[in-house]
Amino acid sequence: MTGTKKGCDHGQCGSCTVIAGGRRINSCLSLALVHQGDTVTTIEGLAHGDQLHPVQTAFLEHDGYQCGYCTPGQIMSAVALLDEVRKGQPSQVTPELRKAGPVELTPDEIKERMSGNLCRCGAYPGIVAAVQQAYGQTQS
Amino acid sequence: MNSFTFRRADAPDTAVEALAHDHAAKLLGGGTNLIDLMKQGVEQPTALIDINPLPLAEITPLPGGGLRLGATARNSDTAAHPEVRAQYPMLAQAILAGASAQLRNMATDAGNLLQRTRCYYFYDPAYLACNKRKPGSGCAAITGFNRIHAILGASPECIATNPSDMAVALAALEPTVRVRGPKGERHIHFADFHRLPGKTPEIDTNLRADELILSIDLPRSSYAAHSHYLKVRDRASYAFALVSVAAALDLDGTTIRSARLALGGVAHKPWRAEAAEKSLKGKPATADSFRAAAELALAGAQTYKDNAFKVPMAKQAIVRALTVAAGEQA
Ligand SMILES: Cc1cc2nc3c(=O)[nH]c(=O)nc-3n(C[C@H](O)[C@H](O)[C@H](O)COP(=O)(O)OP(=O)(O)OC[C@H]3O[C@@H](n4cnc5c(N)ncnc54)[C@H](O)[C@@H]3O)c2cc1C
Ligand code: SF4
Ligand code: FES
Ligand code: FES
């Protein structure tokens, strides 16, 4: 499989993001041996045949990329982000940390939660819009 | 490429035995620092002992009201834990201010305490002089580019800073670190866990090479209502601190019953500003008190060519963090 990309190789860019054991991780800093028995989902595992995952569709519709190199990592990160928000996990910009509760995925929340994925082409506005669309769809 | 062996620990004792048996072996937590440093050629362990299978990931209440953070609890789970958020919100803030969501999902609480400095010269073996990496080789940073380096507690041998955010909040919360070695368990006060560089900057902490961290035990806190973690850095997210402040107040109306203040990005260890804490006791929670405390906290600062900006930055950050902790959204 060639979908997952190596960018920095040091945890600094997010292009290698995969979902292992249900969580997004930087695969460049993780030994495969540590994940024996875990389910690992890469970008190849999101679509069902020709039917794209809603996050993939949203990236297409909002031009969430230019060269596309960071995109597999961005999309895997966004898929996990939606799951984290569903579970009420807080971020640095979540207003009331003291009380656990539902999280509202504002643009600021999206930017903070996607900050582990750099894009050298600067496609960030499209990426934020894509995550917003995918979030809206999974909400309804 | 250095070859190494890999094994899974099946019990805390087997991990400790493996360490005692092979001094070049290393425990593997999330791997986000160790694997990175192995790729850099800075760390060259002969064996990795995977401690992720050990039953040390739980976060559990302690009798008497504290909280036990298991060594392999993930940073992300710790920050999202309802009890951490309710009792130690500053700790959740500090963790969430560090690294990225992916890294926090991997990073363990014990591994976070043991992450090594981000001094550029330490990280790059192409530089020959680094006492931390190679004792006796000198310090490239003292005469080099030292923008991110220490302003408090440094030595002529090393001016590196500890990069952890979590550890700064912990320094203000006074936990103990519960560890197991070949002779059994002991508890290390958090203030004694990290070291100043002195003449042995190659030793970051007082954890012995054959000891396994079991948990970080937080005492009950009276600071939950008035605390704040403030991180100042080059970009708004996914960057290490230039300066950070963990500030907490126990207030009686507007009078400060007691205060806790710790700084990050300024020293070889999370820096507890005890004189500043004492100065706040019994004072009104006002900007004047906070400014006086900030002056005291930075009184002994020594700067280098590129990092003098950290002194005013740290003072401002202290005033701001205390102000927010007191409840003013200034
Ligand atoms: C790009 C990047 C950005 C980052 N930004 C930040 C930031 O802004 N703020 C911040 O605070 N951190 C930051 N980090 C650092 C990150 O928080 C640490 O790498 C992480 O917390 C280390 O935990 P780990 O479990 O992955 O440790 P590992 O890499 O697994 O281990 C680190 C060390 O601890 C030892 N160890 C692990 N567990 C135990 C144990 N139970 N007992 C004894 N020894 C043990 C290991 O042997 C090793 O020596 C960043 C990291 C990267 C790569
Ligand atoms: S500051 Fe410390 S870590 Fe950096 S080069 Fe000097 S000795 Fe090495
Ligand atoms: S390649 Fe893994 S984070 Fe950059
Ligand atoms: S699309 Fe080119 S790096 Fe992101």
Coordinates of C-alpha atoms and ligand atoms in Angstrom, one line a residue:
Chain A
M1 CA 0.0 0.0 0.0
T2 CA 1.3 3.4 -1.0
G3 CA -1.4 5.7 0.4
T4 CA 0.2 6.6 3.7
K5 CA 3.0 9.1 3.2
K6 CA 6.3 9.7 4.8
G7 CA 6.9 13.4 5.2
C8 CA 9.3 14.4 8.1
D9 CA 9.8 11.0 9.6
H10 CA 9.9 12.7 13.1
G11 CA 6.3 13.3 14.2
Q12 CA 6.4 16.8 13.0
C13 CA 4.0 16.8 10.0
G14 CA 1.2 14.3 10.3
S15 CA 1.4 13.0 6.7
C16 CA 1.9 9.5 8.0
T17 CA -1.3 9.5 10.1
V18 CA -3.2 6.2 10.3
I19 CA -5.8 5.0 12.7
A20 CA -4.5 2.1 14.9
G21 CA -6.6 0.5 17.6
G22 CA -9.2 3.1 17.0
R23 CA -6.9 6.2 17.4
R24 CA -5.0 8.4 15.0
I25 CA -1.3 8.1 15.4
N26 CA 1.9 9.1 13.6
S27 CA 2.9 5.8 12.1
C28 CA 6.5 7.1 11.6
L29 CA 7.1 7.0 15.3
S30 CA 5.4 3.7 15.9
L31 CA 6.8 0.2 15.6
A32 CA 4.5 -2.2 13.8
L33 CA 5.4 -4.8 16.5
V34 CA 3.7 -2.7 19.1
H35 CA 0.4 -2.9 17.1
Q36 CA 0.3 -6.7 16.9
G37 CA -3.4 -7.6 16.9
D38 CA -4.6 -4.0 16.4
T39 CA -6.9 -3.1 13.5
V40 CA -5.0 -0.5 11.4
T41 CA -6.9 1.7 9.0
T42 CA -5.0 3.6 6.3
I43 CA -6.4 5.8 3.6
E44 CA -6.9 2.7 1.5
G45 CA -9.4 1.4 4.0
L46 CA -11.9 4.2 4.0
A47 CA -13.9 3.8 0.8
H48 CA -16.3 1.0 0.1
G49 CA -15.4 0.2 -3.5
D50 CA -16.3 3.4 -5.5
Q51 CA -18.3 4.8 -2.6
L52 CA -16.1 7.3 -0.9
H53 CA -16.1 8.1 2.8
P54 CA -17.9 11.4 3.6
V55 CA -14.6 13.0 4.6
Q56 CA -13.1 12.0 1.2
T57 CA -16.0 13.5 -0.6
A58 CA -15.8 16.7 1.4
F59 CA -12.1 17.1 0.6
L60 CA -12.9 16.7 -3.1
E61 CA -15.8 19.2 -3.0
H62 CA -13.9 21.8 -1.0
D63 CA -10.5 21.5 -2.7
G64 CA -8.9 20.4 0.5
Y65 CA -5.5 19.9 -1.2
Q66 CA -3.3 21.1 -4.0
C67 CA -0.4 18.6 -4.6
G68 CA -2.1 16.0 -2.5
Y69 CA 0.9 14.7 -0.6
C70 CA -0.4 15.5 2.9
T71 CA -3.9 14.5 2.0
P72 CA -4.0 10.9 3.1
G73 CA -2.8 12.0 6.5
Q74 CA -5.2 15.0 6.6
I75 CA -8.2 12.7 5.8
M76 CA -7.2 10.1 8.3
S77 CA -6.8 12.8 10.9
A78 CA -10.2 14.3 10.1
V79 CA -11.9 10.9 10.3
A80 CA -10.5 10.3 13.8
L81 CA -11.2 14.0 14.8
L82 CA -14.9 13.5 14.1
D83 CA -14.9 10.4 16.3
E84 CA -13.1 12.2 19.1
V85 CA -15.6 15.1 19.0
R86 CA -18.4 12.5 19.2
K87 CA -16.9 11.2 22.3
G88 CA -16.6 14.7 23.8
Q89 CA -12.8 14.8 24.0
P90 CA -11.6 18.3 24.7
S91 CA -8.9 20.3 22.9
Q92 CA -6.8 23.3 23.9
V93 CA -9.5 25.7 22.7
T94 CA -12.5 24.0 24.3
P95 CA -14.1 26.7 26.4
E96 CA -15.0 24.9 29.6
L97 CA -12.5 22.2 30.4
R98 CA -13.6 21.6 34.0
K99 CA -16.9 20.0 33.0
A100 CA -17.0 17.1 30.6
G101 CA -19.7 17.5 28.0
P102 CA -20.5 17.7 24.3
V103 CA -18.0 19.6 22.1
E104 CA -19.2 22.1 19.5
L105 CA -16.9 21.8 16.5
T106 CA -16.3 25.5 15.7
P107 CA -13.7 26.5 13.0
D108 CA -11.2 27.3 15.9
E109 CA -11.7 23.8 17.2
I110 CA -11.1 22.3 13.7
K111 CA -7.9 24.3 13.3
E112 CA -6.6 23.3 16.7
R113 CA -7.6 19.7 16.3
M114 CA -6.0 19.5 12.8
S115 CA -2.8 21.3 13.8
G116 CA -0.9 18.0 13.8
N117 CA -1.2 17.9 10.0
L118 CA 0.9 20.4 8.1
C119 CA 0.1 21.3 4.4
R120 CA 3.0 22.8 2.5
C121 CA 0.6 23.9 -0.2
G122 CA -1.4 25.9 2.3
A123 CA -4.7 24.2 1.5
Y124 CA -5.9 24.9 5.0
P125 CA -9.1 26.9 4.2
G126 CA -10.4 24.1 2.0
I127 CA -9.4 21.5 4.7
V128 CA -11.3 23.4 7.4
A129 CA -14.4 23.7 5.1
A130 CA -14.2 20.0 4.3
V131 CA -14.1 19.0 7.9
Q132 CA -17.1 21.3 8.7
Q133 CA -19.1 19.7 5.9
A134 CA -18.3 16.2 7.0
Y135 CA -19.1 17.2 10.6
G136 CA -22.5 18.6 9.5
Q137 CA -23.3 15.4 7.7
T138 CA -22.4 13.1 10.5
Q139 CA -24.4 15.4 12.9
S140 CA -27.7 15.1 11.0
Chain B
M1 CA 21.2 1.6 11.4
N2 CA 21.7 0.1 14.8
S3 CA 20.1 -3.3 15.5
F4 CA 18.2 -3.9 18.7
T5 CA 16.1 -6.7 20.2
F6 CA 12.4 -6.2 21.0
R7 CA 10.4 -7.9 23.7
R8 CA 7.1 -7.4 25.5
A9 CA 7.1 -7.1 29.2
D10 CA 4.4 -9.3 30.8
A11 CA 4.8 -8.0 34.3
P12 CA 6.4 -4.9 35.9
D13 CA 9.1 -7.2 37.5
T14 CA 10.2 -8.6 34.2
A15 CA 10.6 -5.1 32.8
V16 CA 12.7 -4.2 35.8
E17 CA 14.8 -7.4 35.6
A18 CA 15.4 -6.8 31.9
L19 CA 16.7 -3.3 32.7
A20 CA 18.9 -4.5 35.5
H21 CA 20.3 -7.3 33.3
D22 CA 21.1 -5.0 30.3
H23 CA 22.2 -1.5 31.0
A24 CA 21.7 -0.5 27.3
A25 CA 18.1 -1.6 27.3
K26 CA 15.3 0.9 27.2
L27 CA 11.6 0.8 28.0
L28 CA 9.3 1.7 25.2
G29 CA 6.2 3.7 26.1
G30 CA 4.5 5.6 23.2
G31 CA 7.9 5.8 21.5
T32 CA 7.3 9.4 20.4
N33 CA 10.6 10.6 21.9
L34 CA 12.6 7.4 22.1
I35 CA 12.0 6.2 18.5
D36 CA 12.6 9.8 17.3
L37 CA 15.9 9.9 19.1
M38 CA 16.8 6.5 17.8
K39 CA 16.3 7.7 14.3
Q40 CA 18.5 10.6 15.0
G41 CA 21.2 8.3 16.3
V42 CA 21.1 10.1 19.7
E43 CA 19.7 7.0 21.6
Q44 CA 21.1 3.6 20.7
P45 CA 19.5 1.0 22.9
T46 CA 20.5 -2.6 22.4
A47 CA 17.0 -3.8 23.5
L48 CA 13.5 -2.3 23.6
I49 CA 11.2 -3.6 26.3
D50 CA 7.6 -2.8 25.3
I51 CA 5.7 -1.8 28.5
N52 CA 2.4 -1.1 26.7
P53 CA 1.0 -4.6 27.6
L54 CA 1.5 -3.9 31.3
P55 CA -1.7 -3.1 33.3
L56 CA -0.6 0.4 34.1
A57 CA -2.9 2.5 31.9
E58 CA -5.6 3.1 34.5
I59 CA -6.5 6.5 36.1
T60 CA -7.9 5.7 39.5
P61 CA -8.9 7.6 42.6
L62 CA -6.6 7.5 45.6
P63 CA -7.8 7.0 49.1
G64 CA -8.0 10.5 50.7
G65 CA -9.0 12.3 47.5
G66 CA -6.1 12.2 45.1
L67 CA -5.8 10.7 41.7
R68 CA -3.4 8.0 40.4
L69 CA -2.2 8.4 36.8
G70 CA -0.9 5.0 35.5
A71 CA 2.4 5.2 33.8
T72 CA 1.1 4.1 30.4
A73 CA -2.1 6.2 30.6
R74 CA -2.1 8.1 27.3
N75 CA -1.7 11.9 27.4
S76 CA -5.0 12.2 25.5
D77 CA -6.9 10.0 27.8
T78 CA -5.5 11.8 30.8
A79 CA -6.5 15.2 29.5
A80 CA -10.0 13.9 28.7
H81 CA -10.5 12.2 32.0
P82 CA -13.5 13.8 33.9
E83 CA -11.7 13.7 37.2
V84 CA -8.5 15.3 35.8
R85 CA -10.6 18.0 34.2
A86 CA -12.6 18.6 37.4
Q87 CA -9.8 18.4 40.0
Y88 CA -6.7 19.4 38.0
P89 CA -7.9 21.5 35.1
M90 CA -4.5 23.1 34.7
L91 CA -3.0 19.6 34.1
A92 CA -5.5 18.9 31.3
Q93 CA -4.8 22.4 29.8
A94 CA -1.0 21.7 29.9
I95 CA -1.3 18.4 28.2
L96 CA -3.6 19.7 25.5
A97 CA -1.2 22.6 24.9
G98 CA 1.5 20.1 24.0
A99 CA 2.3 18.2 20.7
S100 CA -0.6 17.2 18.5
A101 CA -3.7 15.0 18.8
Q102 CA -1.8 12.1 17.1
L103 CA 1.2 12.4 19.4
R104 CA -1.0 12.7 22.6
N105 CA -2.8 9.5 21.6
M106 CA 0.6 7.7 21.6
A107 CA 2.5 9.5 24.4
T108 CA 2.3 8.0 27.9
D109 CA 2.3 10.0 31.1
A110 CA 5.5 8.4 32.3
G111 CA 7.2 8.9 28.9
N112 CA 6.2 12.5 28.9
L113 CA 8.2 13.1 32.2
L114 CA 11.2 11.5 30.6
Q115 CA 11.2 13.2 27.2
R116 CA 14.6 14.7 26.5
T117 CA 15.6 18.3 25.7
R118 CA 14.9 19.8 22.3
C119 CA 18.3 21.6 22.3
Y120 CA 19.2 21.6 18.6
Y121 CA 22.8 20.6 19.3
F122 CA 21.7 17.6 21.5
Y123 CA 19.3 16.4 18.7
D124 CA 21.9 16.5 16.0
P125 CA 25.0 14.3 16.4
A126 CA 26.7 16.2 13.6
Y127 CA 27.5 18.7 16.3
L128 CA 30.4 17.2 18.3
A129 CA 30.1 19.3 21.4
C130 CA 27.2 18.4 23.7
N131 CA 27.8 17.4 27.3
K132 CA 24.4 15.9 27.6
R133 CA 24.9 13.6 24.6
K134 CA 28.6 13.0 25.1
P135 CA 29.9 13.9 28.6
G136 CA 33.0 16.0 28.5
S137 CA 32.6 17.1 24.9
G138 CA 31.6 20.7 25.6
C139 CA 28.4 22.7 25.0
A140 CA 27.7 24.0 21.5
A141 CA 24.7 26.0 22.7
I142 CA 26.5 28.3 25.1
T143 CA 28.4 30.0 22.2
G144 CA 25.9 29.0 19.5
F145 CA 22.3 29.9 18.8
N146 CA 20.6 29.7 22.1
R147 CA 17.2 31.3 21.7
I148 CA 15.3 28.3 23.3
H149 CA 17.7 27.8 26.1
A150 CA 17.6 28.2 29.9
I151 CA 17.6 31.5 31.9
L152 CA 17.4 29.9 35.4
G153 CA 19.4 27.1 37.1
A154 CA 21.8 26.4 34.2
S155 CA 25.5 25.5 34.5
P156 CA 28.5 26.2 32.3
E157 CA 28.2 22.5 31.2
C158 CA 24.6 22.7 29.9
I159 CA 21.9 25.4 29.3
A160 CA 19.2 23.1 27.9
T161 CA 15.6 23.3 28.9
N162 CA 13.1 20.6 29.7
P163 CA 10.4 20.7 26.9
S164 CA 7.4 19.1 28.7
D165 CA 4.2 21.1 29.3
M166 CA 2.6 18.4 31.4
A167 CA 5.6 18.4 33.8
V168 CA 5.1 22.2 34.5
A169 CA 1.5 21.7 35.6
L170 CA 2.6 18.7 37.7
A171 CA 5.4 20.7 39.4
A172 CA 2.7 23.1 40.6
L173 CA 0.5 20.2 41.8
E174 CA 3.1 18.4 43.9
P175 CA 2.5 14.7 43.0
T176 CA 4.9 11.9 43.8
V177 CA 6.2 9.5 41.2
R178 CA 5.8 5.8 42.2
V179 CA 8.6 3.7 40.8
R180 CA 9.7 0.1 41.0
G181 CA 13.3 -1.1 40.9
P182 CA 15.1 -4.4 41.7
K183 CA 14.7 -3.7 45.5
G184 CA 11.0 -2.8 45.4
E185 CA 8.9 0.3 45.2
R186 CA 9.8 3.9 46.2
H187 CA 8.1 7.3 45.9
I188 CA 10.0 10.3 44.4
H189 CA 8.6 13.8 45.2
F190 CA 8.0 15.5 41.9
A191 CA 10.3 18.4 42.9
D192 CA 13.1 15.9 43.2
F193 CA 12.3 14.0 40.1
H194 CA 14.0 16.2 37.5
R195 CA 17.5 17.5 38.0
L196 CA 19.5 20.7 37.3
P197 CA 22.4 20.1 34.9
G198 CA 25.3 20.9 37.2
K199 CA 28.4 19.0 36.1
T200 CA 26.3 15.9 35.0
P201 CA 23.9 17.2 32.4
E202 CA 23.8 13.7 30.9
I203 CA 21.5 12.7 33.8
D204 CA 18.1 14.3 33.3
T205 CA 16.3 12.8 36.3
N206 CA 16.7 11.0 39.6
L207 CA 15.0 7.9 38.3
R208 CA 17.6 5.1 38.2
A209 CA 18.4 3.3 35.0
D210 CA 16.9 0.1 36.3
E211 CA 13.6 1.6 37.6
L212 CA 10.2 1.5 36.0
I213 CA 7.7 4.3 36.7
L214 CA 4.4 2.7 37.9
S215 CA 2.3 5.9 38.4
I216 CA 2.1 9.6 39.1
D217 CA 0.1 10.1 42.3
L218 CA -1.6 13.4 42.6
P219 CA -2.7 14.7 46.0
R220 CA -6.0 16.3 46.6
S221 CA -5.9 19.8 45.3
S222 CA -7.5 23.0 46.6
Y223 CA -6.6 24.9 43.4
A224 CA -9.2 23.6 41.0
A225 CA -11.3 26.7 41.0
H226 CA -8.4 29.2 40.3
S227 CA -5.7 27.8 38.1
H228 CA -4.4 28.5 34.6
Y229 CA -1.7 27.1 32.3
L230 CA -0.4 29.7 29.8
K231 CA 2.0 28.7 27.0
V232 CA 3.8 31.2 24.8
R233 CA 5.3 29.9 21.6
D234 CA 6.2 30.7 18.0
R235 CA 2.8 29.5 16.6
A236 CA -0.6 28.9 18.2
S237 CA -0.4 25.1 18.2
Y238 CA 2.0 22.2 17.7
A239 CA 5.1 24.0 18.9
F240 CA 7.2 23.7 22.1
A241 CA 7.0 26.5 24.7
L242 CA 9.3 29.4 24.7
V243 CA 8.0 30.1 28.1
S244 CA 5.0 28.6 30.0
V245 CA 3.4 29.2 33.3
A246 CA 1.3 27.0 35.6
A247 CA -0.4 29.3 38.1
A248 CA -2.8 28.4 40.8
L249 CA -4.4 30.3 43.7
D250 CA -6.4 29.3 46.7
L251 CA -8.5 32.3 47.4
D252 CA -10.4 33.5 50.4
G253 CA -12.6 36.2 48.8
T254 CA -10.0 38.3 47.1
T255 CA -7.2 37.4 49.5
I256 CA -4.6 34.8 48.5
R257 CA -4.5 31.9 51.0
S258 CA -1.7 30.2 49.1
A259 CA -0.3 30.1 45.6
R260 CA 1.5 27.7 43.3
L261 CA 3.7 28.9 40.4
A262 CA 5.8 26.8 38.0
L263 CA 7.6 27.8 34.8
G264 CA 8.4 25.9 31.7
G265 CA 10.9 26.7 28.9
V266 CA 13.2 28.4 31.3
A267 CA 15.3 25.7 33.0
H268 CA 16.6 22.2 32.9
K269 CA 13.7 21.1 35.0
P270 CA 10.1 22.4 35.5
W271 CA 10.9 25.5 37.5
R272 CA 9.0 26.0 40.8
A273 CA 9.0 29.6 41.8
E274 CA 8.8 29.2 45.6
A275 CA 9.9 32.6 46.7
A276 CA 7.2 34.1 44.4
E277 CA 4.6 31.7 45.9
K278 CA 5.5 32.8 49.4
S279 CA 5.3 36.5 48.5
L280 CA 1.7 36.0 47.3
K281 CA 0.5 34.4 50.6
G282 CA -1.9 36.8 52.4
K283 CA -1.8 39.4 49.7
P284 CA -4.8 40.7 47.7
A285 CA -5.2 39.0 44.3
T286 CA -4.2 42.2 42.4
A287 CA -2.0 43.1 39.5
D288 CA 0.5 44.7 41.9
S289 CA 0.9 41.5 43.9
F290 CA 1.3 39.5 40.7
R291 CA 3.9 41.9 39.3
A292 CA 5.9 41.7 42.5
A293 CA 5.8 37.9 42.4
A294 CA 6.9 37.9 38.8
E295 CA 9.9 40.0 39.7
L296 CA 10.9 37.6 42.4
A297 CA 10.4 34.6 40.2
L298 CA 12.9 35.9 37.6
A299 CA 15.3 37.5 40.1
G300 CA 18.1 35.1 39.5
A301 CA 17.8 34.9 35.7
Q302 CA 20.9 34.7 33.6
T303 CA 20.5 35.2 29.8
Y304 CA 22.6 34.3 26.8
K305 CA 23.1 35.9 23.4
D306 CA 19.7 35.0 21.9
N307 CA 17.3 34.4 24.8
A308 CA 17.2 37.7 26.9
F309 CA 13.7 38.1 25.6
K310 CA 12.6 35.3 27.8
V311 CA 12.9 37.4 31.0
P312 CA 10.3 40.0 30.2
M313 CA 8.2 37.3 28.4
A314 CA 8.2 35.1 31.6
K315 CA 7.3 38.1 33.8
Q316 CA 4.4 39.1 31.6
A317 CA 3.2 35.5 31.3
I318 CA 3.3 35.1 35.1
V319 CA 1.1 38.2 35.6
R320 CA -1.2 37.1 32.9
A321 CA -1.6 33.5 34.1
L322 CA -2.2 34.6 37.7
T323 CA -4.7 37.2 36.5
V324 CA -6.7 34.6 34.6
A325 CA -6.4 32.1 37.5
A326 CA -7.8 34.7 39.8
G327 CA -10.8 34.9 37.6
E328 CA -10.3 38.0 35.6
Q329 CA -10.5 37.4 31.9
A330 CA -7.9 40.1 31.2
Ligands
LIG1 C1 6.8 16.9 16.8 C2 6.7 16.8 18.3 C3 6.1 17.9 19.0 C4 6.0 17.8 20.4 N1 5.5 18.9 21.1 C5 5.4 18.8 22.4 C6 5.0 19.9 23.2 O1 4.6 21.0 22.6 N2 4.9 19.8 24.5 C7 5.3 18.7 25.2 O2 5.2 18.6 26.4 N3 5.7 17.6 24.5 C8 5.8 17.7 23.1 N4 6.3 16.6 22.5 C9 6.9 15.5 23.2 C10 5.9 14.4 23.6 O3 5.0 14.9 24.6 C11 6.8 13.3 24.2 O4 7.5 12.7 23.2 C12 5.9 12.2 24.9 O5 5.2 12.7 26.0 C13 6.8 11.0 25.3 O6 6.0 10.0 25.8 P1 6.2 8.5 25.2 O7 5.3 7.6 26.0 O8 6.0 8.5 23.7 O9 7.7 8.3 25.6 P2 8.8 7.2 24.9 O10 9.3 7.9 23.7 O11 8.2 5.9 24.8 O12 9.8 7.2 26.1 C14 10.6 8.3 26.5 C15 11.6 7.9 27.6 O13 10.9 7.4 28.8 C16 11.2 6.1 29.1 N5 10.0 5.5 29.7 C17 8.8 5.5 29.1 N6 7.9 4.9 30.0 C18 8.6 4.7 31.1 C19 8.3 4.1 32.4 N7 7.0 3.7 32.7 N8 9.2 3.9 33.3 C20 10.5 4.3 33.1 N9 10.9 4.9 31.9 C21 10.0 5.0 30.9 C22 11.7 5.5 27.8 O14 12.6 4.4 28.1 C23 12.4 6.7 27.1 O15 13.7 6.8 27.6 C24 6.4 16.6 21.1 C25 6.9 15.5 20.4 C26 7.0 15.6 19.0 C27 7.6 14.4 18.2
SF4_2 S1 22.8 23.0 26.1 FE1 23.0 21.0 27.0 S2 22.0 19.7 25.5 FE2 22.4 21.7 24.4 S3 24.5 21.5 23.5 FE3 24.8 22.3 25.5 S4 25.2 20.4 26.7 FE4 24.2 19.7 24.9
FES3 S1 6.1 11.5 8.6 FE1 5.2 11.0 10.5 S2 4.7 12.9 11.2 FE2 5.8 13.5 9.5
FES4 S1 -1.8 19.5 -0.6 FE1 0.4 19.8 -0.9 S2 1.2 19.5 1.1 FE2 -0.9 19.6 1.4

